[in-house]
JSON list of C-alpha atoms in Angstrom, two decimals:
[
{"chain": "A", "resi": 1, "resn": "GLN", "atom": "CA", "xyz": [-20.55, 7.48, -16.79]},
{"chain": "A", "resi": 2, "resn": "VAL", "atom": "CA", "xyz": [-20.00, 5.64, -13.54]},
{"chain": "A", "resi": 3, "resn": "GLN", "atom": "CA", "xyz": [-23.11, 5.34, -11.39]},
{"chain": "A", "resi": 4, "resn": "LEU", "atom": "CA", "xyz": [-23.60, 3.65, -8.03]},
{"chain": "A", "resi": 5, "resn": "GLN", "atom": "CA", "xyz": [-26.85, 2.80, -6.29]},
{"chain": "A", "resi": 6, "resn": "GLU", "atom": "CA", "xyz": [-27.29, 1.50, -2.77]},
{"chain": "A", "resi": 7, "resn": "SER", "atom": "CA", "xyz": [-30.13, -0.82, -1.82]},
{"chain": "A", "resi": 8, "resn": "GLY", "atom": "CA", "xyz": [-31.26, -2.61, 1.31]},
{"chain": "A", "resi": 9, "resn": "PRO", "atom": "CA", "xyz": [-33.57, -2.40, 4.32]},
{"chain": "A", "resi": 10, "resn": "GLY", "atom": "CA", "xyz": [-34.08, 1.03, 5.80]},
{"chain": "A", "resi": 11, "resn": "LEU", "atom": "CA", "xyz": [-34.86, -0.32, 9.24]},
{"chain": "A", "resi": 12, "resn": "VAL", "atom": "CA", "xyz": [-32.82, -2.85, 11.21]},
{"chain": "A", "resi": 13, "resn": "LYS", "atom": "CA", "xyz": [-33.44, -4.08, 14.74]},
{"chain": "A", "resi": 14, "resn": "PRO", "atom": "CA", "xyz": [-30.77, -3.73, 17.41]},
{"chain": "A", "resi": 15, "resn": "SER", "atom": "CA", "xyz": [-28.36, -6.68, 17.61]},
{"chain": "A", "resi": 16, "resn": "GLU", "atom": "CA", "xyz": [-29.23, -7.77, 14.07]},
{"chain": "A", "resi": 17, "resn": "THR", "atom": "CA", "xyz": [-27.13, -7.52, 10.92]},
{"chain": "A", "resi": 18, "resn": "LEU", "atom": "CA", "xyz": [-27.34, -4.59, 8.53]},
{"chain": "A", "resi": 19, "resn": "SER", "atom": "CA", "xyz": [-27.02, -5.69, 4.87]},
{"chain": "A", "resi": 20, "resn": "LEU", "atom": "CA", "xyz": [-26.64, -3.34, 1.93]},
{"chain": "A", "resi": 21, "resn": "THR", "atom": "CA", "xyz": [-25.76, -3.81, -1.73]},
{"chain": "A", "resi": 22, "resn": "CYS", "atom": "CA", "xyz": [-24.22, -1.34, -4.15]},
{"chain": "A", "resi": 23, "resn": "SER", "atom": "CA", "xyz": [-24.98, -1.81, -7.84]},
{"chain": "A", "resi": 24, "resn": "VAL", "atom": "CA", "xyz": [-22.48, -0.27, -10.23]},
{"chain": "A", "resi": 25, "resn": "SER", "atom": "CA", "xyz": [-23.23, 0.78, -13.80]},
{"chain": "A", "resi": 26, "resn": "GLY", "atom": "CA", "xyz": [-21.09, 2.41, -16.44]},
{"chain": "A", "resi": 27, "resn": "TYR", "atom": "CA", "xyz": [-17.94, 0.66, -15.25]},
{"chain": "A", "resi": 28, "resn": "SER", "atom": "CA", "xyz": [-16.98, -2.95, -14.66]},
{"chain": "A", "resi": 29, "resn": "ILE", "atom": "CA", "xyz": [-15.83, -3.65, -11.12]},
{"chain": "A", "resi": 30, "resn": "SER", "atom": "CA", "xyz": [-13.50, -6.25, -12.60]},
{"chain": "A", "resi": 31, "resn": "SER", "atom": "CA", "xyz": [-11.63, -3.51, -14.50]},
{"chain": "A", "resi": 32, "resn": "GLY", "atom": "CA", "xyz": [-10.05, -2.16, -11.34]},
{"chain": "A", "resi": 33, "resn": "TYR", "atom": "CA", "xyz": [-10.27, 0.26, -8.41]},
{"chain": "A", "resi": 34, "resn": "TYR", "atom": "CA", "xyz": [-11.32, -0.45, -4.89]},
{"chain": "A", "resi": 35, "resn": "TRP", "atom": "CA", "xyz": [-15.01, -0.03, -4.03]},
{"chain": "A", "resi": 36, "resn": "GLY", "atom": "CA", "xyz": [-15.94, 1.31, -0.63]},
{"chain": "A", "resi": 37, "resn": "TRP", "atom": "CA", "xyz": [-18.53, 2.12, 1.98]},
{"chain": "A", "resi": 38, "resn": "ILE", "atom": "CA", "xyz": [-18.72, 5.36, 3.95]},
{"chain": "A", "resi": 39, "resn": "ARG", "atom": "CA", "xyz": [-21.39, 6.35, 6.45]},
{"chain": "A", "resi": 40, "resn": "GLN", "atom": "CA", "xyz": [-22.73, 9.58, 7.91]},
{"chain": "A", "resi": 41, "resn": "PRO", "atom": "CA", "xyz": [-24.90, 9.71, 11.04]},
{"chain": "A", "resi": 42, "resn": "PRO", "atom": "CA", "xyz": [-27.72, 12.26, 10.79]},
{"chain": "A", "resi": 43, "resn": "GLY", "atom": "CA", "xyz": [-26.32, 15.77, 11.11]},
{"chain": "A", "resi": 44, "resn": "LYS", "atom": "CA", "xyz": [-22.78, 14.52, 11.62]},
{"chain": "A", "resi": 45, "resn": "GLY", "atom": "CA", "xyz": [-19.56, 13.90, 9.72]},
{"chain": "A", "resi": 46, "resn": "LEU", "atom": "CA", "xyz": [-18.27, 11.11, 7.50]},
{"chain": "A", "resi": 47, "resn": "GLU", "atom": "CA", "xyz": [-16.79, 7.79, 8.62]},
{"chain": "A", "resi": 48, "resn": "TRP", "atom": "CA", "xyz": [-14.90, 5.38, 6.38]},
{"chain": "A", "resi": 49, "resn": "ILE", "atom": "CA", "xyz": [-16.12, 1.79, 6.79]},
{"chain": "A", "resi": 50, "resn": "GLY", "atom": "CA", "xyz": [-14.03, -0.22, 4.34]},
{"chain": "A", "resi": 51, "resn": "SER", "atom": "CA", "xyz": [-13.40, -1.20, 0.74]},
{"chain": "A", "resi": 52, "resn": "ILE", "atom": "CA", "xyz": [-12.91, -4.18, -1.56]},
{"chain": "A", "resi": 53, "resn": "TYR", "atom": "CA", "xyz": [-11.08, -5.00, -4.80]},
{"chain": "A", "resi": 54, "resn": "HIS", "atom": "CA", "xyz": [-12.54, -7.26, -7.46]},
{"chain": "A", "resi": 55, "resn": "SER", "atom": "CA", "xyz": [-10.11, -9.97, -6.37]},
{"chain": "A", "resi": 56, "resn": "GLY", "atom": "CA", "xyz": [-11.73, -9.94, -2.94]},
{"chain": "A", "resi": 57, "resn": "SER", "atom": "CA", "xyz": [-8.96, -8.09, -1.18]},
{"chain": "A", "resi": 58, "resn": "THR", "atom": "CA", "xyz": [-10.46, -5.92, 1.56]},
{"chain": "A", "resi": 59, "resn": "TYR", "atom": "CA", "xyz": [-9.61, -3.01, 3.81]},
{"chain": "A", "resi": 60, "resn": "TYR", "atom": "CA", "xyz": [-11.63, -2.36, 6.96]},
{"chain": "A", "resi": 61, "resn": "ASN", "atom": "CA", "xyz": [-11.59, 0.55, 9.38]},
{"chain": "A", "resi": 62, "resn": "PRO", "atom": "CA", "xyz": [-10.10, -0.95, 12.56]},
{"chain": "A", "resi": 63, "resn": "SER", "atom": "CA", "xyz": [-12.85, 0.68, 14.64]},
{"chain": "A", "resi": 64, "resn": "LEU", "atom": "CA", "xyz": [-15.47, -1.44, 12.83]},
{"chain": "A", "resi": 65, "resn": "LYS", "atom": "CA", "xyz": [-13.39, -4.38, 11.66]},
{"chain": "A", "resi": 66, "resn": "SER", "atom": "CA", "xyz": [-14.82, -6.92, 14.10]},
{"chain": "A", "resi": 67, "resn": "ARG", "atom": "CA", "xyz": [-18.36, -6.31, 12.82]},
{"chain": "A", "resi": 68, "resn": "VAL", "atom": "CA", "xyz": [-17.86, -5.59, 9.11]},
{"chain": "A", "resi": 69, "resn": "THR", "atom": "CA", "xyz": [-17.80, -7.84, 6.08]},
{"chain": "A", "resi": 70, "resn": "ILE", "atom": "CA", "xyz": [-17.56, -6.47, 2.54]},
{"chain": "A", "resi": 71, "resn": "SER", "atom": "CA", "xyz": [-17.96, -8.81, -0.40]},
{"chain": "A", "resi": 72, "resn": "VAL", "atom": "CA", "xyz": [-18.05, -8.49, -4.18]},
{"chain": "A", "resi": 73, "resn": "ASP", "atom": "CA", "xyz": [-20.05, -10.20, -6.93]},
{"chain": "A", "resi": 74, "resn": "THR", "atom": "CA", "xyz": [-18.36, -9.36, -10.21]},
{"chain": "A", "resi": 75, "resn": "SER", "atom": "CA", "xyz": [-20.96, -11.29, -12.23]},
{"chain": "A", "resi": 76, "resn": "LYS", "atom": "CA", "xyz": [-23.61, -8.84, -11.03]},
{"chain": "A", "resi": 77, "resn": "ASN", "atom": "CA", "xyz": [-21.24, -5.87, -10.87]},
{"chain": "A", "resi": 78, "resn": "GLN", "atom": "CA", "xyz": [-22.18, -5.39, -7.24]},
{"chain": "A", "resi": 79, "resn": "PHE", "atom": "CA", "xyz": [-20.52, -5.23, -3.87]},
{"chain": "A", "resi": 80, "resn": "SER", "atom": "CA", "xyz": [-22.09, -5.58, -0.47]},
{"chain": "A", "resi": 81, "resn": "LEU", "atom": "CA", "xyz": [-21.77, -4.54, 3.15]},
{"chain": "A", "resi": 82, "resn": "LYS", "atom": "CA", "xyz": [-22.71, -6.50, 6.24]},
{"chain": "A", "resi": 83, "resn": "LEU", "atom": "CA", "xyz": [-22.49, -4.91, 9.67]},
{"chain": "A", "resi": 84, "resn": "SER", "atom": "CA", "xyz": [-23.32, -7.18, 12.57]},
{"chain": "A", "resi": 85, "resn": "SER", "atom": "CA", "xyz": [-24.62, -6.54, 16.08]},
{"chain": "A", "resi": 86, "resn": "VAL", "atom": "CA", "xyz": [-25.94, -3.11, 15.22]},
{"chain": "A", "resi": 87, "resn": "THR", "atom": "CA", "xyz": [-26.97, -0.51, 17.79]},
{"chain": "A", "resi": 88, "resn": "ALA", "atom": "CA", "xyz": [-28.59, 2.90, 17.54]},
{"chain": "A", "resi": 89, "resn": "ALA", "atom": "CA", "xyz": [-25.10, 4.33, 16.99]},
{"chain": "A", "resi": 90, "resn": "ASP", "atom": "CA", "xyz": [-25.07, 2.63, 13.59]},
{"chain": "A", "resi": 91, "resn": "THR", "atom": "CA", "xyz": [-28.02, 4.71, 12.40]},
{"chain": "A", "resi": 92, "resn": "ALA", "atom": "CA", "xyz": [-26.66, 6.63, 9.44]},
{"chain": "A", "resi": 93, "resn": "MET", "atom": "CA", "xyz": [-26.78, 7.39, 5.76]},
{"chain": "A", "resi": 94, "resn": "TYR", "atom": "CA", "xyz": [-24.68, 4.72, 4.10]},
{"chain": "A", "resi": 95, "resn": "TYR", "atom": "CA", "xyz": [-22.88, 5.62, 0.89]},
{"chain": "A", "resi": 96, "resn": "CYS", "atom": "CA", "xyz": [-21.06, 3.39, -1.54]},
{"chain": "A", "resi": 97, "resn": "ALA", "atom": "CA", "xyz": [-18.26, 4.90, -3.60]},
{"chain": "A", "resi": 98, "resn": "ARG", "atom": "CA", "xyz": [-15.47, 4.13, -6.00]},
{"chain": "A", "resi": 99, "resn": "VAL", "atom": "CA", "xyz": [-12.09, 4.62, -4.35]},
{"chain": "A", "resi": 100, "resn": "ASP", "atom": "CA", "xyz": [-9.90, 6.40, -6.85]},
{"chain": "A", "resi": 101, "resn": "LEU", "atom": "CA", "xyz": [-6.60, 5.73, -5.15]},
{"chain": "A", "resi": 102, "resn": "TYR", "atom": "CA", "xyz": [-5.54, 2.37, -3.63]},
{"chain": "A", "resi": 103, "resn": "SER", "atom": "CA", "xyz": [-7.82, 1.00, -0.90]},
{"chain": "A", "resi": 104, "resn": "TYR", "atom": "CA", "xyz": [-8.58, 4.09, 1.17]},
{"chain": "A", "resi": 105, "resn": "GLY", "atom": "CA", "xyz": [-7.97, 7.11, -1.00]},
{"chain": "A", "resi": 106, "resn": "TYR", "atom": "CA", "xyz": [-10.27, 9.81, -2.24]},
{"chain": "A", "resi": 107, "resn": "SER", "atom": "CA", "xyz": [-13.55, 9.03, -4.01]},
{"chain": "A", "resi": 108, "resn": "GLY", "atom": "CA", "xyz": [-14.82, 10.75, -7.12]},
{"chain": "A", "resi": 109, "resn": "TYR", "atom": "CA", "xyz": [-17.97, 8.67, -7.60]},
{"chain": "A", "resi": 110, "resn": "TRP", "atom": "CA", "xyz": [-20.60, 8.19, -4.91]},
{"chain": "A", "resi": 111, "resn": "GLY", "atom": "CA", "xyz": [-24.05, 6.67, -4.70]},
{"chain": "A", "resi": 112, "resn": "GLN", "atom": "CA", "xyz": [-26.95, 8.80, -3.49]},
{"chain": "A", "resi": 113, "resn": "GLY", "atom": "CA", "xyz": [-26.89, 7.01, -0.16]},
{"chain": "A", "resi": 114, "resn": "THR", "atom": "CA", "xyz": [-29.43, 5.00, 1.77]},
{"chain": "A", "resi": 115, "resn": "LEU", "atom": "CA", "xyz": [-30.62, 5.83, 5.26]},
{"chain": "A", "resi": 116, "resn": "VAL", "atom": "CA", "xyz": [-30.51, 2.94, 7.71]},
{"chain": "A", "resi": 117, "resn": "THR", "atom": "CA", "xyz": [-32.24, 3.34, 11.05]},
{"chain": "A", "resi": 118, "resn": "VAL", "atom": "CA", "xyz": [-31.54, 0.95, 13.89]},
{"chain": "A", "resi": 119, "resn": "SER", "atom": "CA", "xyz": [-34.60, 0.67, 16.06]},
{"chain": "A", "resi": 120, "resn": "SER", "atom": "CA", "xyz": [-36.86, -1.95, 17.56]},
{"chain": "B", "resi": 1, "resn": "ASP", "atom": "CA", "xyz": [-5.06, 7.70, 13.86]},
{"chain": "B", "resi": 2, "resn": "ILE", "atom": "CA", "xyz": [-4.83, 11.09, 12.17]},
{"chain": "B", "resi": 3, "resn": "VAL", "atom": "CA", "xyz": [-7.37, 13.60, 13.46]},
{"chain": "B", "resi": 4, "resn": "MET", "atom": "CA", "xyz": [-8.58, 16.24, 11.03]},
{"chain": "B", "resi": 5, "resn": "THR", "atom": "CA", "xyz": [-9.77, 19.54, 12.51]},
{"chain": "B", "resi": 6, "resn": "GLN", "atom": "CA", "xyz": [-11.62, 22.10, 10.42]},
{"chain": "B", "resi": 7, "resn": "SER", "atom": "CA", "xyz": [-12.24, 25.75, 11.18]},
{"chain": "B", "resi": 8, "resn": "PRO", "atom": "CA", "xyz": [-14.46, 27.58, 11.36]},
{"chain": "B", "resi": 9, "resn": "ASP", "atom": "CA", "xyz": [-17.48, 25.35, 11.98]},
{"chain": "B", "resi": 10, "resn": "SER", "atom": "CA", "xyz": [-19.51, 27.75, 9.84]},
{"chain": "B", "resi": 11, "resn": "LEU", "atom": "CA", "xyz": [-19.10, 30.99, 7.99]},
{"chain": "B", "resi": 12, "resn": "ALA", "atom": "CA", "xyz": [-21.33, 33.45, 6.19]},
{"chain": "B", "resi": 13, "resn": "VAL", "atom": "CA", "xyz": [-19.94, 35.24, 3.17]},
{"chain": "B", "resi": 14, "resn": "SER", "atom": "CA", "xyz": [-21.48, 37.78, 0.83]},
{"chain": "B", "resi": 15, "resn": "LEU", "atom": "CA", "xyz": [-22.06, 36.79, -2.78]},
{"chain": "B", "resi": 16, "resn": "GLY", "atom": "CA", "xyz": [-18.94, 37.46, -4.82]},
{"chain": "B", "resi": 17, "resn": "GLU", "atom": "CA", "xyz": [-16.69, 37.57, -1.77]},
{"chain": "B", "resi": 18, "resn": "ARG", "atom": "CA", "xyz": [-13.95, 35.12, -0.77]},
{"chain": "B", "resi": 19, "resn": "ALA", "atom": "CA", "xyz": [-14.58, 32.17, 1.51]},
{"chain": "B", "resi": 20, "resn": "THR", "atom": "CA", "xyz": [-11.68, 30.48, 3.28]},
{"chain": "B", "resi": 21, "resn": "ILE", "atom": "CA", "xyz": [-11.89, 27.13, 5.08]},
{"chain": "B", "resi": 22, "resn": "ASN", "atom": "CA", "xyz": [-9.06, 25.67, 7.11]},
{"chain": "B", "resi": 23, "resn": "CYS", "atom": "CA", "xyz": [-8.14, 22.07, 7.79]},
{"chain": "B", "resi": 24, "resn": "LYS", "atom": "CA", "xyz": [-5.42, 20.91, 10.16]},
{"chain": "B", "resi": 25, "resn": "SER", "atom": "CA", "xyz": [-4.15, 17.36, 10.51]},
{"chain": "B", "resi": 26, "resn": "SER", "atom": "CA", "xyz": [-2.76, 15.95, 13.76]},
{"chain": "B", "resi": 27, "resn": "GLN", "atom": "CA", "xyz": [0.31, 14.76, 11.85]},
{"chain": "B", "resi": 28, "resn": "SER", "atom": "CA", "xyz": [1.82, 15.51, 8.49]},
{"chain": "B", "resi": 29, "resn": "VAL", "atom": "CA", "xyz": [0.10, 14.06, 5.42]},
{"chain": "B", "resi": 30, "resn": "LEU", "atom": "CA", "xyz": [3.02, 14.97, 3.16]},
{"chain": "B", "resi": 31, "resn": "TYR", "atom": "CA", "xyz": [4.70, 11.87, 1.75]},
{"chain": "B", "resi": 32, "resn": "SER", "atom": "CA", "xyz": [8.37, 12.65, 1.47]},
{"chain": "B", "resi": 33, "resn": "SER", "atom": "CA", "xyz": [9.19, 10.29, -1.39]},
{"chain": "B", "resi": 34, "resn": "ASN", "atom": "CA", "xyz": [6.82, 11.93, -3.90]},
{"chain": "B", "resi": 35, "resn": "ARG", "atom": "CA", "xyz": [6.28, 15.31, -2.20]},
{"chain": "B", "resi": 36, "resn": "LYS", "atom": "CA", "xyz": [2.54, 14.87, -2.38]},
{"chain": "B", "resi": 37, "resn": "ASN", "atom": "CA", "xyz": [0.04, 15.87, 0.29]},
{"chain": "B", "resi": 38, "resn": "TYR", "atom": "CA", "xyz": [-2.56, 13.14, 0.76]},
{"chain": "B", "resi": 39, "resn": "LEU", "atom": "CA", "xyz": [-5.46, 15.52, 1.31]},
{"chain": "B", "resi": 40, "resn": "ALA", "atom": "CA", "xyz": [-8.82, 15.88, -0.45]},
{"chain": "B", "resi": 41, "resn": "TRP", "atom": "CA", "xyz": [-11.73, 18.33, -0.22]},
{"chain": "B", "resi": 42, "resn": "TYR", "atom": "CA", "xyz": [-15.40, 17.55, -0.72]},
{"chain": "B", "resi": 43, "resn": "GLN", "atom": "CA", "xyz": [-18.57, 19.62, -1.04]},
{"chain": "B", "resi": 44, "resn": "GLN", "atom": "CA", "xyz": [-21.86, 18.26, 0.30]},
{"chain": "B", "resi": 45, "resn": "LYS", "atom": "CA", "xyz": [-25.15, 19.94, -0.45]},
{"chain": "B", "resi": 46, "resn": "PRO", "atom": "CA", "xyz": [-28.31, 19.05, 1.53]},
{"chain": "B", "resi": 47, "resn": "GLY", "atom": "CA", "xyz": [-29.70, 15.68, 0.57]},
{"chain": "B", "resi": 48, "resn": "GLN", "atom": "CA", "xyz": [-26.74, 14.86, -1.69]},
{"chain": "B", "resi": 49, "resn": "PRO", "atom": "CA", "xyz": [-23.62, 12.73, -1.37]},
{"chain": "B", "resi": 50, "resn": "PRO", "atom": "CA", "xyz": [-20.24, 14.41, -1.03]},
{"chain": "B", "resi": 51, "resn": "LYS", "atom": "CA", "xyz": [-18.72, 15.65, -4.26]},
{"chain": "B", "resi": 52, "resn": "LEU", "atom": "CA", "xyz": [-14.96, 15.52, -4.75]},
{"chain": "B", "resi": 53, "resn": "LEU", "atom": "CA", "xyz": [-13.56, 18.98, -5.40]},
{"chain": "B", "resi": 54, "resn": "ILE", "atom": "CA", "xyz": [-9.80, 18.68, -4.88]},
{"chain": "B", "resi": 55, "resn": "TYR", "atom": "CA", "xyz": [-7.25, 15.93, -4.30]},
{"chain": "B", "resi": 56, "resn": "TRP", "atom": "CA", "xyz": [-3.50, 15.96, -3.66]},
{"chain": "B", "resi": 57, "resn": "ALA", "atom": "CA", "xyz": [-4.33, 19.13, -1.71]},
{"chain": "B", "resi": 58, "resn": "SER", "atom": "CA", "xyz": [-4.44, 21.33, -4.79]},
{"chain": "B", "resi": 59, "resn": "THR", "atom": "CA", "xyz": [-5.48, 19.33, -7.87]},
{"chain": "B", "resi": 60, "resn": "ARG", "atom": "CA", "xyz": [-8.95, 20.31, -8.99]},
{"chain": "B", "resi": 61, "resn": "GLU", "atom": "CA", "xyz": [-11.27, 17.46, -10.02]},
{"chain": "B", "resi": 62, "resn": "SER", "atom": "CA", "xyz": [-12.46, 17.59, -13.62]},
{"chain": "B", "resi": 63, "resn": "GLY", "atom": "CA", "xyz": [-15.44, 19.92, -14.03]},
{"chain": "B", "resi": 64, "resn": "VAL", "atom": "CA", "xyz": [-14.92, 21.79, -10.76]},
{"chain": "B", "resi": 65, "resn": "PRO", "atom": "CA", "xyz": [-15.06, 25.57, -11.28]},
{"chain": "B", "resi": 66, "resn": "ASP", "atom": "CA", "xyz": [-11.73, 27.33, -10.98]},
{"chain": "B", "resi": 67, "resn": "ARG", "atom": "CA", "xyz": [-13.05, 29.57, -8.21]},
{"chain": "B", "resi": 68, "resn": "PHE", "atom": "CA", "xyz": [-12.32, 26.59, -5.94]},
{"chain": "B", "resi": 69, "resn": "SER", "atom": "CA", "xyz": [-8.67, 26.19, -5.01]},
{"chain": "B", "resi": 70, "resn": "GLY", "atom": "CA", "xyz": [-6.73, 24.20, -2.46]},
{"chain": "B", "resi": 71, "resn": "SER", "atom": "CA", "xyz": [-3.43, 25.05, -0.84]},
{"chain": "B", "resi": 72, "resn": "GLY", "atom": "CA", "xyz": [-1.18, 24.10, 2.04]},
{"chain": "B", "resi": 73, "resn": "SER", "atom": "CA", "xyz": [1.28, 21.41, 2.94]},
{"chain": "B", "resi": 74, "resn": "GLY", "atom": "CA", "xyz": [2.22, 19.14, 5.81]},
{"chain": "B", "resi": 75, "resn": "THR", "atom": "CA", "xyz": [-0.43, 19.70, 8.45]},
{"chain": "B", "resi": 76, "resn": "ASP", "atom": "CA", "xyz": [-2.17, 22.92, 7.42]},
{"chain": "B", "resi": 77, "resn": "PHE", "atom": "CA", "xyz": [-4.47, 23.24, 4.44]},
{"chain": "B", "resi": 78, "resn": "THR", "atom": "CA", "xyz": [-6.93, 25.73, 3.02]},
{"chain": "B", "resi": 79, "resn": "LEU", "atom": "CA", "xyz": [-9.86, 25.55, 0.64]},
{"chain": "B", "resi": 80, "resn": "THR", "atom": "CA", "xyz": [-10.64, 28.90, -0.95]},
{"chain": "B", "resi": 81, "resn": "ILE", "atom": "CA", "xyz": [-13.72, 29.89, -2.88]},
{"chain": "B", "resi": 82, "resn": "SER", "atom": "CA", "xyz": [-12.55, 33.04, -4.63]},
{"chain": "B", "resi": 83, "resn": "SER", "atom": "CA", "xyz": [-15.97, 34.49, -5.44]},
{"chain": "B", "resi": 84, "resn": "LEU", "atom": "CA", "xyz": [-18.85, 32.85, -3.61]},
{"chain": "B", "resi": 85, "resn": "GLN", "atom": "CA", "xyz": [-21.85, 31.90, -5.71]},
{"chain": "B", "resi": 86, "resn": "ALA", "atom": "CA", "xyz": [-25.31, 30.96, -4.45]},
{"chain": "B", "resi": 87, "resn": "GLU", "atom": "CA", "xyz": [-24.79, 27.37, -5.56]},
{"chain": "B", "resi": 88, "resn": "ASP", "atom": "CA", "xyz": [-21.73, 27.07, -3.30]},
{"chain": "B", "resi": 89, "resn": "VAL", "atom": "CA", "xyz": [-23.88, 26.94, -0.16]},
{"chain": "B", "resi": 90, "resn": "ALA", "atom": "CA", "xyz": [-22.91, 23.58, 1.31]},
{"chain": "B", "resi": 91, "resn": "VAL", "atom": "CA", "xyz": [-20.87, 21.80, 3.94]},
{"chain": "B", "resi": 92, "resn": "TYR", "atom": "CA", "xyz": [-17.22, 21.27, 3.03]},
{"chain": "B", "resi": 93, "resn": "TYR", "atom": "CA", "xyz": [-15.09, 18.40, 4.33]},
{"chain": "B", "resi": 94, "resn": "CYS", "atom": "CA", "xyz": [-11.39, 17.65, 4.17]},
{"chain": "B", "resi": 95, "resn": "GLN", "atom": "CA", "xyz": [-10.12, 14.06, 4.14]},
{"chain": "B", "resi": 96, "resn": "GLN", "atom": "CA", "xyz": [-6.67, 12.63, 4.68]},
{"chain": "B", "resi": 97, "resn": "TYR", "atom": "CA", "xyz": [-5.70, 9.45, 2.88]},
{"chain": "B", "resi": 98, "resn": "TYR", "atom": "CA", "xyz": [-2.08, 9.38, 4.02]},
{"chain": "B", "resi": 99, "resn": "SER", "atom": "CA", "xyz": [-2.61, 6.62, 6.54]},
{"chain": "B", "resi": 100, "resn": "THR", "atom": "CA", "xyz": [-5.22, 4.20, 7.72]},
{"chain": "B", "resi": 101, "resn": "PRO", "atom": "CA", "xyz": [-7.89, 4.67, 8.71]},
{"chain": "B", "resi": 102, "resn": "PRO", "atom": "CA", "xyz": [-8.71, 7.51, 6.31]},
{"chain": "B", "resi": 103, "resn": "SER", "atom": "CA", "xyz": [-10.37, 10.31, 8.23]},
{"chain": "B", "resi": 104, "resn": "PHE", "atom": "CA", "xyz": [-12.50, 13.34, 7.57]},
{"chain": "B", "resi": 105, "resn": "GLY", "atom": "CA", "xyz": [-12.73, 16.73, 9.20]},
{"chain": "B", "resi": 106, "resn": "GLY", "atom": "CA", "xyz": [-15.91, 17.69, 11.02]},
{"chain": "B", "resi": 107, "resn": "GLY", "atom": "CA", "xyz": [-17.11, 19.92, 8.21]},
{"chain": "B", "resi": 108, "resn": "THR", "atom": "CA", "xyz": [-17.53, 23.65, 7.61]},
{"chain": "B", "resi": 109, "resn": "LYS", "atom": "CA", "xyz": [-20.91, 25.04, 6.68]},
{"chain": "B", "resi": 110, "resn": "VAL", "atom": "CA", "xyz": [-20.83, 27.89, 4.18]},
{"chain": "B", "resi": 111, "resn": "GLU", "atom": "CA", "xyz": [-23.81, 30.23, 3.96]},
{"chain": "B", "resi": 112, "resn": "ILE", "atom": "CA", "xyz": [-24.68, 33.47, 2.23]},
{"chain": "B", "resi": 113, "resn": "LYS", "atom": "CA", "xyz": [-24.47, 36.62, 4.33]}
]
């Protein structure tokens, strides 16, 4: 059974870089699929951030592209998100997910999410 | 970018009754070459991540009860819960994956009347 678990700091200061890691179990990232990040501000809707393939090929939402870096570590079966120059608008629940269709399709497996607050 | 608009924002339905949620895309998400609609539906309960219910507009994900069904084509789609159960209280989102960036509707909250 595929399981994903996000980890990382829950509090980030404005202008700093948000860093999160998603650990995958029950499936080898190297076996295929894109692996993505989606966020949800408190009480609001969902926003696609980006995704990565085990080869390192990435897709980023153009609205965040200048600040986002997604990387993969197949030896640890993990992938990571970095979001730079954060502001209060980046406060959200951050989910990692397996993308079940190409690089930006639907997702059948999600982590439980981790809340990141941007505040000084 | 494709904008997804859901209606209503919320609805209250009696147990055992039908719930209908609408989703409209700002442009067609029907791919002409394969005749597939690039549209998914998710259910999100409080404190939980979204759960995939339906993809390709009408294909039910494995394990999803058959009281959930999706329909529509092009720009207009519907998620129907044929007989609302207490465990169906949640927010429901549609998502298009026809073009980048993928986008979600604003959500519809379903409650018990």
